[in-house]
XYZ file of C-alpha atoms in Angstrom:
80
model
C 10.872 20.359 25.253
C 7.332 18.801 24.899
C 6.038 21.803 22.596
C 8.953 20.607 19.936
C 7.826 17.154 20.025
C 4.184 17.969 19.596
C 5.190 20.325 16.489
C 7.289 17.474 15.017
C 4.244 15.119 15.465
C 1.711 17.351 13.857
C 4.214 18.124 10.741
C 4.831 14.381 10.305
C 1.247 13.634 10.368
C 0.279 16.397 7.925
C 2.962 15.127 5.610
C 1.798 11.656 5.869
C -1.579 12.718 5.026
C -0.791 14.579 1.946
C 1.406 11.422 0.817
C -1.663 9.332 1.371
C -4.080 11.723 -0.418
C -1.492 11.710 -3.345
C -1.274 7.856 -3.250
C -4.961 7.695 -3.544
C -5.143 9.428 -7.013
C -3.054 6.737 -8.754
C -5.420 5.007 -11.170
C -3.716 1.642 -10.584
C -5.300 1.465 -7.144
C -8.863 1.619 -8.628
C -8.429 -2.197 -9.507
C -8.163 -2.883 -5.705
C -11.231 -1.125 -4.978
C -9.546 1.913 -3.559
C -11.026 5.362 -4.553
C -10.293 8.850 -3.322
C -12.469 8.825 -0.542
C -11.199 5.540 0.861
C -10.191 5.715 4.575
C -6.685 4.492 5.817
C -8.010 1.385 7.330
C -9.625 0.274 4.078
C -6.448 0.992 2.291
C -4.204 -0.941 4.703
C -6.732 -4.007 4.687
C -6.897 -4.080 0.915
C -3.335 -3.131 -0.303
C -0.838 -3.242 2.363
C -1.931 -6.456 4.278
C -1.252 -9.470 2.082
C 0.080 -12.510 3.067
C 2.993 -13.591 0.503
C 5.999 -15.875 0.349
C 8.978 -16.299 -1.683
C 9.644 -19.851 -2.836
C 12.444 -21.500 -4.788
C 11.596 -23.437 -8.101
C 13.437 -24.187 -11.180
C 16.452 -22.159 -9.986
C 14.478 -18.935 -9.544
C 12.411 -17.227 -6.995
C 8.680 -17.291 -7.098
C 6.540 -14.770 -5.338
C 3.543 -16.635 -4.080
C 0.616 -14.148 -2.885
C -2.229 -15.660 -0.834
C -4.991 -13.387 -1.540
C -8.475 -13.604 -3.372
C -7.905 -10.179 -5.052
C -6.911 -10.411 -8.611
C -5.393 -6.911 -8.856
C -2.139 -8.170 -7.751
C -1.710 -10.407 -10.615
C -0.808 -7.469 -12.954
C 1.277 -5.776 -10.506
C 3.464 -8.967 -9.678
C 3.452 -10.280 -13.122
C 7.118 -10.014 -13.610
C 8.222 -11.632 -10.345
C 6.829 -15.066 -10.747
Protein backbone atom coordinates (compact mmCIF):
# COMPACT_ATOMS: atom_id res chain seq x y z
CA UNK A 1 0.00 0.00 0.00
CA UNK A 2 2.78 2.58 0.70
CA UNK A 3 4.09 2.18 -2.84
CA UNK A 4 0.75 3.33 -4.21
CA UNK A 5 0.75 6.43 -1.99
CA UNK A 6 4.27 7.29 -3.08
CA UNK A 7 3.36 6.90 -6.73
CA UNK A 8 0.28 9.11 -6.32
CA UNK A 9 2.34 11.74 -4.50
CA UNK A 10 4.99 11.78 -7.22
CA UNK A 11 2.38 12.04 -9.99
CA UNK A 12 0.56 14.91 -8.27
CA UNK A 13 3.82 16.73 -7.60
CA UNK A 14 4.85 16.42 -11.25
CA UNK A 15 1.44 17.66 -12.43
CA UNK A 16 1.56 20.65 -10.06
CA UNK A 17 5.07 21.55 -11.20
CA UNK A 18 3.99 21.47 -14.84
CA UNK A 19 0.96 23.61 -14.04
CA UNK A 20 3.15 26.08 -12.15
CA UNK A 21 5.55 26.35 -15.10
CA UNK A 22 2.62 26.89 -17.46
CA UNK A 23 1.31 29.64 -15.19
CA UNK A 24 4.71 31.37 -15.18
CA UNK A 25 4.58 31.77 -18.96
CA UNK A 26 1.58 34.11 -18.61
CA UNK A 27 2.62 37.67 -19.49
CA UNK A 28 0.13 39.22 -17.06
CA UNK A 29 2.35 38.07 -14.20
CA UNK A 30 5.27 40.17 -15.45
CA UNK A 31 3.60 43.20 -13.85
CA UNK A 32 3.95 41.46 -10.48
CA UNK A 33 7.66 40.87 -11.03
CA UNK A 34 7.16 37.18 -11.76
CA UNK A 35 9.36 35.70 -14.49
CA UNK A 36 9.87 32.19 -15.83
CA UNK A 37 12.76 31.61 -13.42
CA UNK A 38 10.78 32.63 -10.33
CA UNK A 39 10.54 30.08 -7.56
CA UNK A 40 7.36 28.97 -5.82
CA UNK A 41 8.10 30.90 -2.60
CA UNK A 42 8.40 34.25 -4.41
CA UNK A 43 5.30 33.49 -6.49
CA UNK A 44 3.29 32.79 -3.35
CA UNK A 45 4.56 35.91 -1.60
CA UNK A 46 3.88 38.27 -4.52
CA UNK A 47 0.67 36.92 -6.03
CA UNK A 48 -1.18 34.53 -3.75
CA UNK A 49 -0.71 36.10 -0.32
CA UNK A 50 -2.61 39.40 -0.39
CA UNK A 51 -4.76 40.79 2.38
CA UNK A 52 -8.19 41.73 1.03
CA UNK A 53 -11.62 42.58 2.38
CA UNK A 54 -15.07 42.87 0.82
CA UNK A 55 -16.90 45.99 2.04
CA UNK A 56 -20.37 47.24 1.30
CA UNK A 57 -20.80 50.76 0.08
CA UNK A 58 -23.45 52.42 -2.05
CA UNK A 59 -25.49 49.20 -2.48
CA UNK A 60 -22.61 47.26 -3.91
CA UNK A 61 -19.68 45.20 -2.73
CA UNK A 62 -16.22 46.71 -3.04
CA UNK A 63 -13.03 44.66 -2.96
CA UNK A 64 -10.37 46.43 -0.90
CA UNK A 65 -6.81 45.17 -1.35
CA UNK A 66 -4.15 46.04 1.19
CA UNK A 67 -0.93 45.86 -0.82
CA UNK A 68 1.71 48.20 -2.16
CA UNK A 69 1.79 46.35 -5.50
CA UNK A 70 -0.04 48.37 -8.17
CA UNK A 71 -0.38 45.40 -10.54
CA UNK A 72 -3.57 44.35 -8.77
CA UNK A 73 -5.34 47.53 -9.87
CA UNK A 74 -5.48 46.32 -13.48
CA UNK A 75 -6.59 42.81 -12.54
CA UNK A 76 -9.37 43.80 -10.16
CA UNK A 77 -10.55 47.03 -11.77
CA UNK A 78 -14.01 45.56 -12.46
CA UNK A 79 -14.64 44.62 -8.83
CA UNK A 80 -14.48 47.98 -7.18
